[in-house]
Structures are given as C-alpha cells and as structure tokens.
XYZ file of C-alpha atoms in Angstrom:
638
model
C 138.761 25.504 34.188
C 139.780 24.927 30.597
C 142.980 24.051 31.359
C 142.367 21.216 33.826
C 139.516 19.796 31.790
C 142.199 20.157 28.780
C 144.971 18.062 30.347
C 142.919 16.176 32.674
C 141.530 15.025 29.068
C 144.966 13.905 27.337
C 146.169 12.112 31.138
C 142.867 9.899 31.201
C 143.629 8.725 27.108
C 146.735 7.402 28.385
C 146.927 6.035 31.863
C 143.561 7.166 33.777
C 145.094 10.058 35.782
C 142.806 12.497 37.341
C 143.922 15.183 39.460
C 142.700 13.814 42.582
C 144.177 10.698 42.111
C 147.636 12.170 41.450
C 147.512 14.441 44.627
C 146.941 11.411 46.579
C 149.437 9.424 44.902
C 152.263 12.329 44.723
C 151.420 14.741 47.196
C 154.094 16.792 46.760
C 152.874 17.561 43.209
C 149.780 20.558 42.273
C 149.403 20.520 38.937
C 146.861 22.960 39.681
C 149.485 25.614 39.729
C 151.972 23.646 38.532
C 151.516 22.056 35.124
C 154.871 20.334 34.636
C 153.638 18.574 37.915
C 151.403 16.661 35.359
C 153.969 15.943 32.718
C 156.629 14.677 35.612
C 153.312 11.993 36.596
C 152.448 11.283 32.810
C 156.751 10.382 32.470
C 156.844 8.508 35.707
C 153.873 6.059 34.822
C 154.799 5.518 31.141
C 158.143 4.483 32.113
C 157.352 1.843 35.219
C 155.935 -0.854 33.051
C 158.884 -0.040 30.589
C 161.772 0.019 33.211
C 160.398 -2.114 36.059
C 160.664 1.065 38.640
C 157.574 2.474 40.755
C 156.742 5.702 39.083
C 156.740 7.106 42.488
C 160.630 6.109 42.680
C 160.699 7.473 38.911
C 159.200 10.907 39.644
C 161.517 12.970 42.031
C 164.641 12.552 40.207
C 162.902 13.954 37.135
C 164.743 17.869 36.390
C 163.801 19.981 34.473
C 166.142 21.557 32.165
C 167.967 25.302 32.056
C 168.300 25.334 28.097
C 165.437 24.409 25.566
C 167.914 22.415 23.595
C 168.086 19.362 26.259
C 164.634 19.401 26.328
C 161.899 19.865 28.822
C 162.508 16.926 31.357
C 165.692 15.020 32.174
C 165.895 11.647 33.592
C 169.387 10.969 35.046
C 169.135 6.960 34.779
C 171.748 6.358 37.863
C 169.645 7.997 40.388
C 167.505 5.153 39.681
C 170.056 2.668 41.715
C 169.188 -0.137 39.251
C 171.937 -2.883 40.284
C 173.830 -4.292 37.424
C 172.662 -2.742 34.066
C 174.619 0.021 32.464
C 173.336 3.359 32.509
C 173.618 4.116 28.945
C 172.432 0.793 27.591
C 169.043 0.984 29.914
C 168.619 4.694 28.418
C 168.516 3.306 24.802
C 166.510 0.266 25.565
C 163.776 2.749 27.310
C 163.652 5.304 24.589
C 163.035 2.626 22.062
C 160.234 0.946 24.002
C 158.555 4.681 24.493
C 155.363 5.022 23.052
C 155.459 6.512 20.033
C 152.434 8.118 19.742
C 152.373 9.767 23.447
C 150.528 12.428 23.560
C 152.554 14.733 25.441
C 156.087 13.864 24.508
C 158.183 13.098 21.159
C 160.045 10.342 21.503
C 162.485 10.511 24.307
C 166.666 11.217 23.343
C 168.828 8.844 25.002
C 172.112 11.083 25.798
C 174.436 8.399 28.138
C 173.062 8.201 30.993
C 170.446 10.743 30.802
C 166.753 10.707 28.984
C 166.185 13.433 27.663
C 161.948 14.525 27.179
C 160.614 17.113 24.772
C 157.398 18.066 25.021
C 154.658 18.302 22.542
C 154.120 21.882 21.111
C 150.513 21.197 20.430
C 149.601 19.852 24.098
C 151.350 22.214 25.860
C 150.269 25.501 24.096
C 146.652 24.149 24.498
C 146.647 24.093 27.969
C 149.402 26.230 29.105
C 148.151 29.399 27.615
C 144.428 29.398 28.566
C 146.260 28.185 32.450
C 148.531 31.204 32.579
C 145.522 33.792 30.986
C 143.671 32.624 33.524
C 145.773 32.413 36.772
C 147.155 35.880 35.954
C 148.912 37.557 38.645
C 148.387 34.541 40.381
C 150.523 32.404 38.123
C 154.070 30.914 39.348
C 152.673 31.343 42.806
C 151.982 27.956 44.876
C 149.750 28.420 48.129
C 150.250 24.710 49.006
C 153.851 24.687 49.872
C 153.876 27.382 53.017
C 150.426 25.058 54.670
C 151.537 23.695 57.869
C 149.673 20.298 56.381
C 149.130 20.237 52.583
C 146.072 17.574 53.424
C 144.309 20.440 55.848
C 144.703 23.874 54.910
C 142.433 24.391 57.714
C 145.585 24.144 60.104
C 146.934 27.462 58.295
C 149.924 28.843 57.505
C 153.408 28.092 58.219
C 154.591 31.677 59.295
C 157.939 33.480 58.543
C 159.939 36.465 59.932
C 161.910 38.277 57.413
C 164.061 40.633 59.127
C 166.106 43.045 56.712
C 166.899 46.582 55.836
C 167.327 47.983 59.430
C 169.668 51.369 58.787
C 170.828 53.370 61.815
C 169.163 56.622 62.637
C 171.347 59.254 61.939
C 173.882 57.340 60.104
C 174.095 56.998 56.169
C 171.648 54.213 54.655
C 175.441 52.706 53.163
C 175.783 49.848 50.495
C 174.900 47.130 53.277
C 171.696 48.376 54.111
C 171.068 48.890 50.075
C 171.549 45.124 49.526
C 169.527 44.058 52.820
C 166.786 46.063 51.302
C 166.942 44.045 47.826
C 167.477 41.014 49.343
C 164.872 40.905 51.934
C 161.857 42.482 50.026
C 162.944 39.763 47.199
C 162.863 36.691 49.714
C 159.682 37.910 51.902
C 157.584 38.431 48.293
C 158.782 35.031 47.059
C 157.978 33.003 50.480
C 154.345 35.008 50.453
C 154.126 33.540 46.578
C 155.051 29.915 48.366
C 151.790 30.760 50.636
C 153.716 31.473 54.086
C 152.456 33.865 56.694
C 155.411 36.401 56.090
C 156.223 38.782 58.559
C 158.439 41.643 57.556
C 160.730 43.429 59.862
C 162.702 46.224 60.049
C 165.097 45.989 63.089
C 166.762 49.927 63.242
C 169.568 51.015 64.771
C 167.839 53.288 67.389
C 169.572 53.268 70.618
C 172.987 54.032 72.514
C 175.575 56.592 73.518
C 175.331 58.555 69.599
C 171.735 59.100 70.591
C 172.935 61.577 73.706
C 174.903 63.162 71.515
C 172.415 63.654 68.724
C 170.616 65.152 71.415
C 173.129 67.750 72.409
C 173.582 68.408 68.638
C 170.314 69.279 68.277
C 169.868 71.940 71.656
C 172.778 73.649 70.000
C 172.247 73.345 66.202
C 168.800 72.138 65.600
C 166.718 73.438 62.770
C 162.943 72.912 63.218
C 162.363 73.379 59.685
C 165.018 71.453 58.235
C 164.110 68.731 60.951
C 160.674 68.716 58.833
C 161.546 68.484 55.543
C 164.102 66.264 55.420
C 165.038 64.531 59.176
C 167.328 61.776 57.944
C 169.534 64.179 56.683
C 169.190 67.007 59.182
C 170.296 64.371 62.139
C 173.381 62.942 60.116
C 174.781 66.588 59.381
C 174.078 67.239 63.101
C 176.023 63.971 63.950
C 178.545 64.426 62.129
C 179.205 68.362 63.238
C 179.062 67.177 66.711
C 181.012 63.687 66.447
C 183.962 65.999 65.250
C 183.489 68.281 67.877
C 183.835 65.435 70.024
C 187.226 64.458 68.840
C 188.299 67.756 68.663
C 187.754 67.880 72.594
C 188.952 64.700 73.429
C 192.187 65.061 71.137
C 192.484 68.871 73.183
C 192.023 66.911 76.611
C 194.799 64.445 75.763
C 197.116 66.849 74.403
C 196.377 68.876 77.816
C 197.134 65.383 79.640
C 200.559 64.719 78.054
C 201.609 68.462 79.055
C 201.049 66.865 83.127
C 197.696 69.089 83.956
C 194.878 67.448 85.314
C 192.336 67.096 82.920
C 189.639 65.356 85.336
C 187.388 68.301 85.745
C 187.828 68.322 81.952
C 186.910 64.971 81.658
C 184.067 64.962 83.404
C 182.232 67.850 81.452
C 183.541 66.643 77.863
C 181.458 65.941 75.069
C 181.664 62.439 75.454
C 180.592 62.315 78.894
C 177.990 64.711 78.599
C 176.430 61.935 75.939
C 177.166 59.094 77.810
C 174.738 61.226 80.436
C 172.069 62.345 78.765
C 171.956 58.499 77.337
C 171.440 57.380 80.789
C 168.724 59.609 80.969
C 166.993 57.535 78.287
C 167.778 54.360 79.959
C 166.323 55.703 83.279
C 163.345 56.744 81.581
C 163.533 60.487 81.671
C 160.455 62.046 80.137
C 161.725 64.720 78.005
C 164.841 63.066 76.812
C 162.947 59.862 76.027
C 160.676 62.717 74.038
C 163.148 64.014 71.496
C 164.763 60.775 71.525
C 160.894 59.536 69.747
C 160.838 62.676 68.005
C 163.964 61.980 66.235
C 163.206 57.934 65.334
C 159.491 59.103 64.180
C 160.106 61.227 62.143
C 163.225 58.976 60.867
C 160.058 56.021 60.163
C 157.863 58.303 58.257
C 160.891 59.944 55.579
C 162.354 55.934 55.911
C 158.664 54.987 54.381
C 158.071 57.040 51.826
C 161.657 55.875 50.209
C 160.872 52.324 50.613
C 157.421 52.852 49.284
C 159.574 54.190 45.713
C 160.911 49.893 45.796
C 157.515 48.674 46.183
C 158.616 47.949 50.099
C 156.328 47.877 53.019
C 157.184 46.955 56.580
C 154.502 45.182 59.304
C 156.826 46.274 62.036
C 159.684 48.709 62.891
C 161.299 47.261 65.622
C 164.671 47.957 66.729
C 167.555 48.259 69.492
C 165.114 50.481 71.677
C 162.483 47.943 71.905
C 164.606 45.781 73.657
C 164.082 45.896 77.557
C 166.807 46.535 80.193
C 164.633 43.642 81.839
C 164.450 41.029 79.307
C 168.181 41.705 78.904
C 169.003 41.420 82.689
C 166.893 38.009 82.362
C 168.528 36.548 79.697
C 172.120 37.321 81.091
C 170.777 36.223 84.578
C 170.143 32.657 82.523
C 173.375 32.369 80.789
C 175.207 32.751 83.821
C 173.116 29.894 86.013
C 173.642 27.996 82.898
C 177.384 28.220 82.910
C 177.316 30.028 79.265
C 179.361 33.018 80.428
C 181.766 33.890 83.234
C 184.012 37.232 84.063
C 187.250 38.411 83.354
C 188.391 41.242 84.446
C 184.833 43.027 85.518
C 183.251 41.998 82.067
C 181.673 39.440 81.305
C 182.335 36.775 78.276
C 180.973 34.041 76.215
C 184.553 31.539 75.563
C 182.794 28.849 72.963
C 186.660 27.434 73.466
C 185.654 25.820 76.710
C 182.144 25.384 76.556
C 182.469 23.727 72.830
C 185.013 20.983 71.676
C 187.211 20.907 68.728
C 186.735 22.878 65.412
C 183.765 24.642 66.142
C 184.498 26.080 69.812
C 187.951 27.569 67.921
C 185.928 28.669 65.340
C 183.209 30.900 67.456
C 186.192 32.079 69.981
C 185.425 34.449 72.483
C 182.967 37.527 72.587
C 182.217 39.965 75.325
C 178.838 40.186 76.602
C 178.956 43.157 78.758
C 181.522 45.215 79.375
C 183.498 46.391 82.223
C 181.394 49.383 83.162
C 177.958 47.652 82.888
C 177.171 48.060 79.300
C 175.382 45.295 77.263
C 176.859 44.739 73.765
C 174.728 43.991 70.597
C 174.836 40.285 71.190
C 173.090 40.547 74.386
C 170.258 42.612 72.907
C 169.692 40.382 69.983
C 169.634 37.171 72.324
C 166.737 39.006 74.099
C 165.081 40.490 70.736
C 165.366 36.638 69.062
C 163.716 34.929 72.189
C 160.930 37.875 72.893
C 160.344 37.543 68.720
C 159.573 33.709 69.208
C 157.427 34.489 71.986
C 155.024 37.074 70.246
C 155.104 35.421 66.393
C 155.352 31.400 67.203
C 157.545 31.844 64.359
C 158.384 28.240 62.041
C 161.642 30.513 60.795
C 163.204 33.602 60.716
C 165.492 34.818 57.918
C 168.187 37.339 59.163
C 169.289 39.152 55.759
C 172.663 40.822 57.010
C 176.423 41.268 55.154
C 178.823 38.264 55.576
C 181.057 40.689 57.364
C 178.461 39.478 60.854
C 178.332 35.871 59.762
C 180.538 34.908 62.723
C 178.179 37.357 64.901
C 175.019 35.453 63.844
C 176.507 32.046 63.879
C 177.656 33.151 67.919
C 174.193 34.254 68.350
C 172.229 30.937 67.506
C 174.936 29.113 69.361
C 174.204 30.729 72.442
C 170.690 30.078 71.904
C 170.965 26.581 70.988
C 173.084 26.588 74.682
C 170.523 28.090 76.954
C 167.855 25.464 75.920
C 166.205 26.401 72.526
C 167.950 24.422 70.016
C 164.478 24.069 68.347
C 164.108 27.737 67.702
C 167.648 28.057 67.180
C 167.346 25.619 63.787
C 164.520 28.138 62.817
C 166.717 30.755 62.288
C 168.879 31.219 59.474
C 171.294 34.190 58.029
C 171.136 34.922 54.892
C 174.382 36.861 54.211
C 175.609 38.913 51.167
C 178.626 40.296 49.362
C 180.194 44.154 49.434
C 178.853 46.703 46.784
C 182.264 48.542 45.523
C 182.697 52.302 44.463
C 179.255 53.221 45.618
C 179.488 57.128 45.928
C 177.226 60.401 44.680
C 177.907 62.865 42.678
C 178.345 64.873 45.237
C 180.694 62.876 47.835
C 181.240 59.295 49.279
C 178.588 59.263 51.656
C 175.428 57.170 50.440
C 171.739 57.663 51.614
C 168.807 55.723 49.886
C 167.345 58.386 48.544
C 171.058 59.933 47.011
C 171.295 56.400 44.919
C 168.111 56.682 43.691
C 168.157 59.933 42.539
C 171.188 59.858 40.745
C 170.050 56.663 39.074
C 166.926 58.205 37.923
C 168.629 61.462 37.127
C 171.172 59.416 34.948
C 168.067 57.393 33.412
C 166.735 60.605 32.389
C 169.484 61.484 30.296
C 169.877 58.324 28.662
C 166.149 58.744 27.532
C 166.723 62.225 26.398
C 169.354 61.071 23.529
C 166.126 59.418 21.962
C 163.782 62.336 21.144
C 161.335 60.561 19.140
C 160.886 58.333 22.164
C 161.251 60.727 24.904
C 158.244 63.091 23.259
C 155.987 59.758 23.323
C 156.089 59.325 27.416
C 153.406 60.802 29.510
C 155.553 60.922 32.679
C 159.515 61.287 31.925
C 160.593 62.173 34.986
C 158.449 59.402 36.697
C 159.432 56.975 34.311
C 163.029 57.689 34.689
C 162.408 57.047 38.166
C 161.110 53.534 38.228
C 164.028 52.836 35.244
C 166.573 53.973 37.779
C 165.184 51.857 40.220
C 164.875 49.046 37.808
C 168.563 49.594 37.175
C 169.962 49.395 40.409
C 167.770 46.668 41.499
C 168.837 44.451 38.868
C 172.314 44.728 39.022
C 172.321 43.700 42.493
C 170.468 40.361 42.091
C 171.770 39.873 38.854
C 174.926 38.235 40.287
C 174.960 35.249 43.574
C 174.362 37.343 46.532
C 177.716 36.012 48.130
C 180.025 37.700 45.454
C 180.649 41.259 45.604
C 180.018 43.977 42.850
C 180.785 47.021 41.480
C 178.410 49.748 41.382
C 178.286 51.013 37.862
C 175.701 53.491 36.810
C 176.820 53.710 32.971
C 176.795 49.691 33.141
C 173.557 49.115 34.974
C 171.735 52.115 33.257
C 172.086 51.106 29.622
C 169.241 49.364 27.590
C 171.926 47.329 25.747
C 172.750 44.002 27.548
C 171.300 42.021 30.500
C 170.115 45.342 32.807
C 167.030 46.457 34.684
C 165.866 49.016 31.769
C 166.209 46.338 29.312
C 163.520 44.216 31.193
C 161.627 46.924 31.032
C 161.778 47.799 27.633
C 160.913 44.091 27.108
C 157.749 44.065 29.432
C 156.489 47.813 27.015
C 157.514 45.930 23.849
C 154.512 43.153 25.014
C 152.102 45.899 26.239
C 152.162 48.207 23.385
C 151.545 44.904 20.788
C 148.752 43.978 22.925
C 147.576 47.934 22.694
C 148.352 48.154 18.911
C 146.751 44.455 18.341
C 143.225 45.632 19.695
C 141.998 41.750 20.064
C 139.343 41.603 22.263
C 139.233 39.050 25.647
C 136.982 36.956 24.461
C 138.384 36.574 20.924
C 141.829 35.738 23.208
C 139.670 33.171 24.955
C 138.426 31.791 22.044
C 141.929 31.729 20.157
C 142.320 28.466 17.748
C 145.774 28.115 19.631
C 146.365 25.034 17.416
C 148.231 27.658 15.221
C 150.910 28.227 16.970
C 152.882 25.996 15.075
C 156.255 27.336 14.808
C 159.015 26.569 16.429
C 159.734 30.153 17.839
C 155.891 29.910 19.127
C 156.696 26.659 20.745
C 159.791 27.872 22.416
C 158.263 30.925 24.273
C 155.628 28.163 25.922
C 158.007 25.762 26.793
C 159.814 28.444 28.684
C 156.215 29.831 30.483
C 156.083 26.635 31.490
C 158.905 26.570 33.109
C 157.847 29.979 35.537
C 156.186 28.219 38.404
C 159.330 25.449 38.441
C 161.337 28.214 39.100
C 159.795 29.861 41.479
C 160.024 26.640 43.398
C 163.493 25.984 42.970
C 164.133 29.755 43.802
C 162.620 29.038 47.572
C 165.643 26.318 47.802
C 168.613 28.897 46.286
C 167.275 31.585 48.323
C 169.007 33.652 45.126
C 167.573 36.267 43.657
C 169.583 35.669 40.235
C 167.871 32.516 39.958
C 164.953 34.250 38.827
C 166.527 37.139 37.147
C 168.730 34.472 35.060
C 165.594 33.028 33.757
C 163.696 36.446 33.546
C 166.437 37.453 30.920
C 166.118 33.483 29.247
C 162.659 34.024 28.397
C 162.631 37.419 27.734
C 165.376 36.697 24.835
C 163.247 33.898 23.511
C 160.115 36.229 23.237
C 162.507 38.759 21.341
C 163.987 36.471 19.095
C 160.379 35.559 18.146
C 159.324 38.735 16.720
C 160.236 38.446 13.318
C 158.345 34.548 12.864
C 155.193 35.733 14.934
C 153.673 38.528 13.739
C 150.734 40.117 15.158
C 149.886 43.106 13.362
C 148.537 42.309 9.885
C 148.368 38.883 10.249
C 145.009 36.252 9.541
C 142.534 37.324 12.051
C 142.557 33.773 13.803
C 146.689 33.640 13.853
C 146.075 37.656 14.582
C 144.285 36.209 18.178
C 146.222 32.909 18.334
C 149.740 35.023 18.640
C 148.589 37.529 20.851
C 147.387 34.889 23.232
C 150.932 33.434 23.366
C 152.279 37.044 23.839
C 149.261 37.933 26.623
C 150.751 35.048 28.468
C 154.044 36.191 27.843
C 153.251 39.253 29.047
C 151.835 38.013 31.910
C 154.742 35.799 32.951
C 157.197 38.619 32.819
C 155.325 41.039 34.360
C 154.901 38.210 37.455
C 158.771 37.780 37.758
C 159.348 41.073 37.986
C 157.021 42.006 40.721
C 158.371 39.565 42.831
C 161.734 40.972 42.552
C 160.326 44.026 43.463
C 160.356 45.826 40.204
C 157.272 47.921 38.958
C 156.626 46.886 35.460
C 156.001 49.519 33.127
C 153.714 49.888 30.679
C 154.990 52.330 27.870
C-alpha cells in the first residue's frame, strides 16, 4: 500500500514507529484508516522528551481543529495537569524546543495555552491522496471501532438495532415520521461505516380499534382497483370518510341522549362499537378479519418500500404493534405486578414512579396507566413486551429509538420500568434519540402530508428551478429523474442541516435554491468534480503515477488538509449522534474545493500538474461523494 509504505517511511526517520508498534502502544488509534491517527503518535512522541509527559498521556487530549486557520492539531496544555508551571509559558518553551526540521509539521504556534500544529503540505498530499484513491468508497469508514474486541476480530461484531420511521397504516406519513426517516437511515449508515452489525427496524403502527373501522370502511366503500394502485392513500380517504361518519353518529346519539330517549340499543350498534367488535375479532384470531386486516398492512409494506427505496432506505424487518403477543403482554404485566411495579385504581391499572422512586426523578416520570378500565393494554405495555422479546431474538449491545421529543417522557417511563423489573443491563442499551418539530409542512394541495406528496412537490419545484436555465436543462439526459434526486437532496439537507433538537421551518423556495448552503448545491458541487474528471481525460494509471510533489499551492494544500480531516469526523459524528456534524463539514470542504478553482487548473495545464491536480480533485471527489452517501443522498453525476 503506497500510502503506508509512504508514511510508515517518514515515522521510522524520526522516532522508529511502525504501524504495529503503534497499534500496540495506542490501541485506540488505526492509522490504517485513519491517517491523522499517525500524526497524533508522531506529536505525542516528539513532545515527551521535550515536556517530560508520556506520549501516551500526550495523545488523547490532542483535537483536531474545525477551521484551517488554527491549524491541523491542537494541544490544550492544561489538560496536561502539569503542577506548577504556567500554561502559556510551557507552550512557548515547547514550541521553541520543537524540531525544526520535522518532517510532518512546521514549527508549532504557541497561542496561550494552546499549541497549535500545522501540517506539512508536502507529507500529507504524498500520502493522503494515493490513501483516499485507494480506499475509495471505503474511505472515512473504520471497521475496528464496532469489533466486540479490537485485538480479535474473530469475536465479531458489536450489533445495533436502529428502530425509526414506523408511520401508521392508514394515517398520513406527517413531519415526525419525515424526520425519523432522515434521522434513522443517517445514524444506521454511519454505525455500519463504524463496523457494527446494524439492524434496521421499522416498528408500524398496525394494530387497534381504527383497524375495525378501516375494515367496515372498506365492506362499504372499498375500491379494488384503487386499493392496487395506490393503498396508502385509498385506506386514509377510507379512514377518514368513515372516522367522520363516526362522529357524526356519536354526536346524533348524544344529541338523542340529552332529549331523555334511550339511546342503548343505539349504542350498541354504533359505529364505534361495531369497530371496537370487529377489532376483537382480530384479537381472537378470526380468520377472515385477520385476512383483510394482512391485506391492508401488505400491501401498505410494498407502496411503503418503493418510497423509501427513492431515499436510498432499506429495512431488515417490519415489525410493528401486531407482532406483539396478547401472551407476552399478559406475561410481562403478570411480572410487574409480582414485582410491585404497578397496582389498581379504580379497575385500571397504573405505574406511580412517585412511590416506587424517590425525589426528583419519581416526580419527574409521574404516573401512567398501563391498562385501562375495560381490559385494554396501552402502548407502554406493548413496547415493554416488544423491547424485552427484541433483546431476546437480536442479543442486541444497543438499540437506538429515533422518535420526536414530544415521547421523551414516554421512552424515559419505558426504560424505567425495565430497569425495575430486573434488566437494568439492557435497559442502559437503549437510548432515544429524539428530534425537533418541522413547521408549515403542507402540499399544494392541502395540509395533510404523505411521503410521497413531499417528495413530489420537491421534485416538481426542482424541476422548475432547472427549467429557468435552458442551456443547462437541454444538457441532462434524465430531467425529470434528476429533479427527483435534487428534490430529495433538498429536503434531506435541510433537515440535518440544523441540531436535530431545534425545530425548522419547511421552506421549499429556501431549501430548493442552488445559492447558499442547500442539498442542490452539494450536488452541483459533487457534478462540478465529475465533469473535470470527464473533461480532464487522465488516465488511472497516469493518476497513480501523479508527481503529487506539485501541488504546491496553498489552495492545493488546503483541500488535503480538509480530506484529511473526513475519517476524524466520521468518528466524532458516532459521539454527536448529529447529522449536521457531517453536513457542516460537507459544506467546509466543499467551499474550499470551490474557492480553489481559479489557482488549480486542470484543463490546459503541464501534463504532469494536468495529472497532479486531478489527483487532488479525484480524491476530492471521492471524499464528497462518501459524505453524502452516508447521509443518504445519491450523488449525481451531471
């Protein structure tokens, strides 16, 4: 591999590092995929014998930095704990005594109490380059961090449940399940780039009373055909007809009520109770009600896939409310009740965290009912069983819930009660990963929001935007499939552009322009880097062979510094679990490679500059076109 042999090289001139040696000595290092793993080592044992400190001490307070200016590496001298020297006088006294030919670093900038390291341009674009070329897709990824033990792979994967998306059947796909969608697919691709086992999960909302009266909505309205074509949106107009129809008679039954007659044969035959009926007839296993009932929620799967498959999404399992047992449910509330977790009031049943908790965080989690008066389990009592029949069949290490901060009090009950009945070690395996609202999210054609209603009038908007350019819009093989992905691009970005807790508003004029930090503008960047590469016509091996020794300007040297920086921040990504960490440095380095297009010709230029450039803009290219697949973006390339 040139680019271990490269660095492995420049380490051994200086302090006799090989790579073995430095994943014994730092093991949480791989400079195999990680090449500012080496330059953290080379700082850490250049400074001990100047400062006195165990470069193993030295090395994990090392950061790297967020803007090219303050260098690559920072050392923050007081996480050191060195006892009675100042910080600022120790950071002078070190830079002086750096060596001043190093051959990775200039001399280091003493700023107060920070060092601050720039790296080489030479060095770096020697071995960087030829490392990303070479990892490709591949690069920013790091296999070592999801291994059970980093010093045996042979003990596998560490695995992960994501569990996100998970619209009702028959009810709108709204904002909420929009973000879950983002959010999840984003966080299951980056923990499957960290080498976990990922599991992803789609947990529907596919069971209760609305399915009986789906049902009944469907004997008297149905449409075969229009159940075909388009189910999702069949069964919603069907719900909706009949849900009013259902107030309508309930409203007529009370009205009859206040007026003195007795409304119990009434009652008994209304709309409500005719669902609530022909629900028990799913929970007592009737054949042919149980039949529609997976008629309806198959159907729901297959349209549900093909719109997912549009955001580069894909599902191992679509579980959900109905594959919860009456059983494991009756088990589970069997156990909290020997356990002294719940007790009744007033025919239901209740979990009071007042009493069974002290202080702040029993007031905190209150009270919440279980079951209710008339035998019915609540949501919490199905997820208790789904959580504890999930650990059972996956062994899972964790399990990401991506859900709106509007059930953070719901979750935080639910791992409580977990933690109670026993399982406090699978209870710390689960986390919530919660979200802001999306505001003023409505079609063109009404308030109500499905998936495939966003998308289309994203891509139908793109489409117009790219029709103002006619020059541009002649050139493209496939507008309407380009507008498409651009649409998706758009809406995608915008909602991991911001921290997932704040909210945002949805703004297609905003979010669909090239102009400013938006999806189609990454785009545009990753076709600007393809079509050089097309127009440049330099061969792979001349790429290979580049003399990358002339890529001496300072715009050259920037864009590698900031490659380099890719896997780093894929890494620190898995501990902000935020998407915009990655889309804030996406839009970094994608200004840096645009700002260098003026200095760094290709086109026209020296043959051997000709290949050195497009080697830099190859990786580039590369780079880019990583970051955006793992936010789930399809990269285009024209």
């Amino acid at each position: 591999m040139a680019f271990v042999s490269g660095l492995n090289q420049l380490l051994l001139k200086v302090n006799k590092l090989a790579l073995e040696s430095i994943s014994e000595k730092y093991p949480a290092l791989h400079p195999e995929v990680n090449p500012f793993d080496l330059y953290r080592v080379h700082i850490a044992e250049v400074l001990s014998p100047i400062t006195g400190v165990a470069p193993e001490k030295i090395q994990p307070v090392i950061q790297w930095t967020n803007t090219l200016d303050k260098g690559d590496f920072v050392l923050p001298i007081p996480a050191l704990r060195i006892k009675g020297a100042k910080p600022d006088a120790l950071g002078a006294e070190w830079a002086a005594k750096f060596p001043q030919d190093d051959p990775l670093f200039e001399k280091p900038v003493a700023q107060g109490p920070f060092l601050s390291f720039f790296a080489k341009g030479a060095p770096l674009s020697q071995s960087i380059i030829p490392m990303i070329r070479e990892l490709g897709p591949q690069y920013g990824r790091n296999r070592f961090l999801g291994l059970k033990d980093p010093k045996d792979p042979t003990k596998g994967k560490k695995r992960i449940i994501v569990e996100f998306s998970s619209p009702n059947i028959a009810k709108p796909f709204h904002a909420g399940h929009l973000r879950s969608t983002i959010i999840g697919s984003f966080l299951a691709n980056l923990y499957e780039g960290a080498g976990w086992d990922v599991v992803r999960i789609n947990y529907l909302g596919d069971w209760g009373k609305q399915y009986g009266l789906l049902a009944l909505a469907y004997e008297k309205y149905g449409d075969e055909d229009a159940l075909k074509k388009d189910p999702i949106d069949h069964l919603f107009r069907l719900y909706v007809r009949i849900n009013a129809e259902k107030e309508d008679d309930l409203a007529a039954i009370e009205a009859k009520k206040k007026e003195g007659q007795d409304v119990t044969d009434l009652l008994a035959n209304s709309l409500d109770e005719q669902a609530r009926r022909y629900f028990r007839k799913m929970t007592d296993h009737d054949e042919s009600a149980l039949a529609l009932w997976k008629r309806f929620r198959d159907l729901s799967i297959v349209r549900y896939r093909a719109t997912y498959a549009r955001l580069n999404i894909k599902f191992d399992e679509y579980s959900g409310e109905s594959q919860v047992s009456e059983d494991s449910m009756e088990k589970v509330a069997k156990e909290m009740a020997d356990k002294g977790i719940t007790r009744e009031d007033q025919g239901a049943v209740l979990v009071d965290f007042t009493e069974l908790l002290p202080g702040k965080e029993g007031k905190r989690l209150g009270k919440t009912v279980i079951r209710k008066r008339d035998g019915t389990a609540l949501y919490l009592t199905r997820d208790i069983a789904e959580l504890l029949g999930r650990y059972e069949k996956y062994k899972f290490d964790q399990m990401i819930y991506v859900v709106a901060s509007q059930q953070d009090l719901h979750l935080q009950q639910l791992f409580k009660i977990i933690e109670l009945l026993g399982y406090k070690d699978v209870a710390q395996r689960c986390q919530h990963i919660n979200f802001g609202l999306v505001m003023g999210m409505s079609t063109r054609k009404g308030t109500v929001k499905f998936l495939d209603d966003i998308l289309r009038d994203c891509a139908d908007h793109m489409h117009e935007v790219m029709r103002k350019n006619e020059t541009k819009y002649s050139q493209v093989e496939d507008p309407e499939g380009t507008a498409d992905t651009l649409g998706i691009s758009s809406v995608m970005t915008q909602d991991m552009s911001g921290k997932r807790g704040n909210n945002y508003t949805f703004d297609l004029a905003v979010m669909t322009s090239f102009e400013g930090d938006t999806g189609p503008y990454l785009q545009y960047a990753h076709t600007r880097l393809s079509s050089i590469k097309r127009r440049a016509n330099v061969t792979d091996e001349e790429l290979a062979n580049a003399d990358l020794s002339l890529l001496t300007e300072p715009h050259a040297v920037n864009v590698v510094r900031m490659l380099a920086q890719w896997p780093d921040v894929a890494q620190n990504t898995l501990r902000t679990l935020e998407p915009t960490t990655v889309v804030t440095y996406l839009f970094r380095l994608t200004h840096v490679i645009s700002s260098s297009y003026d200095q760094l010709q290709v086109v026209g230029s020296d043959p051997d500059v000709k290949a050195a450039r497009m080697a830099l803009y190859d990786a580039a290219l590369i780079v880019v076109g990583n970051c955006m697949r793992l936010l789930g973006l399809s990269p285009l390339e024209r």
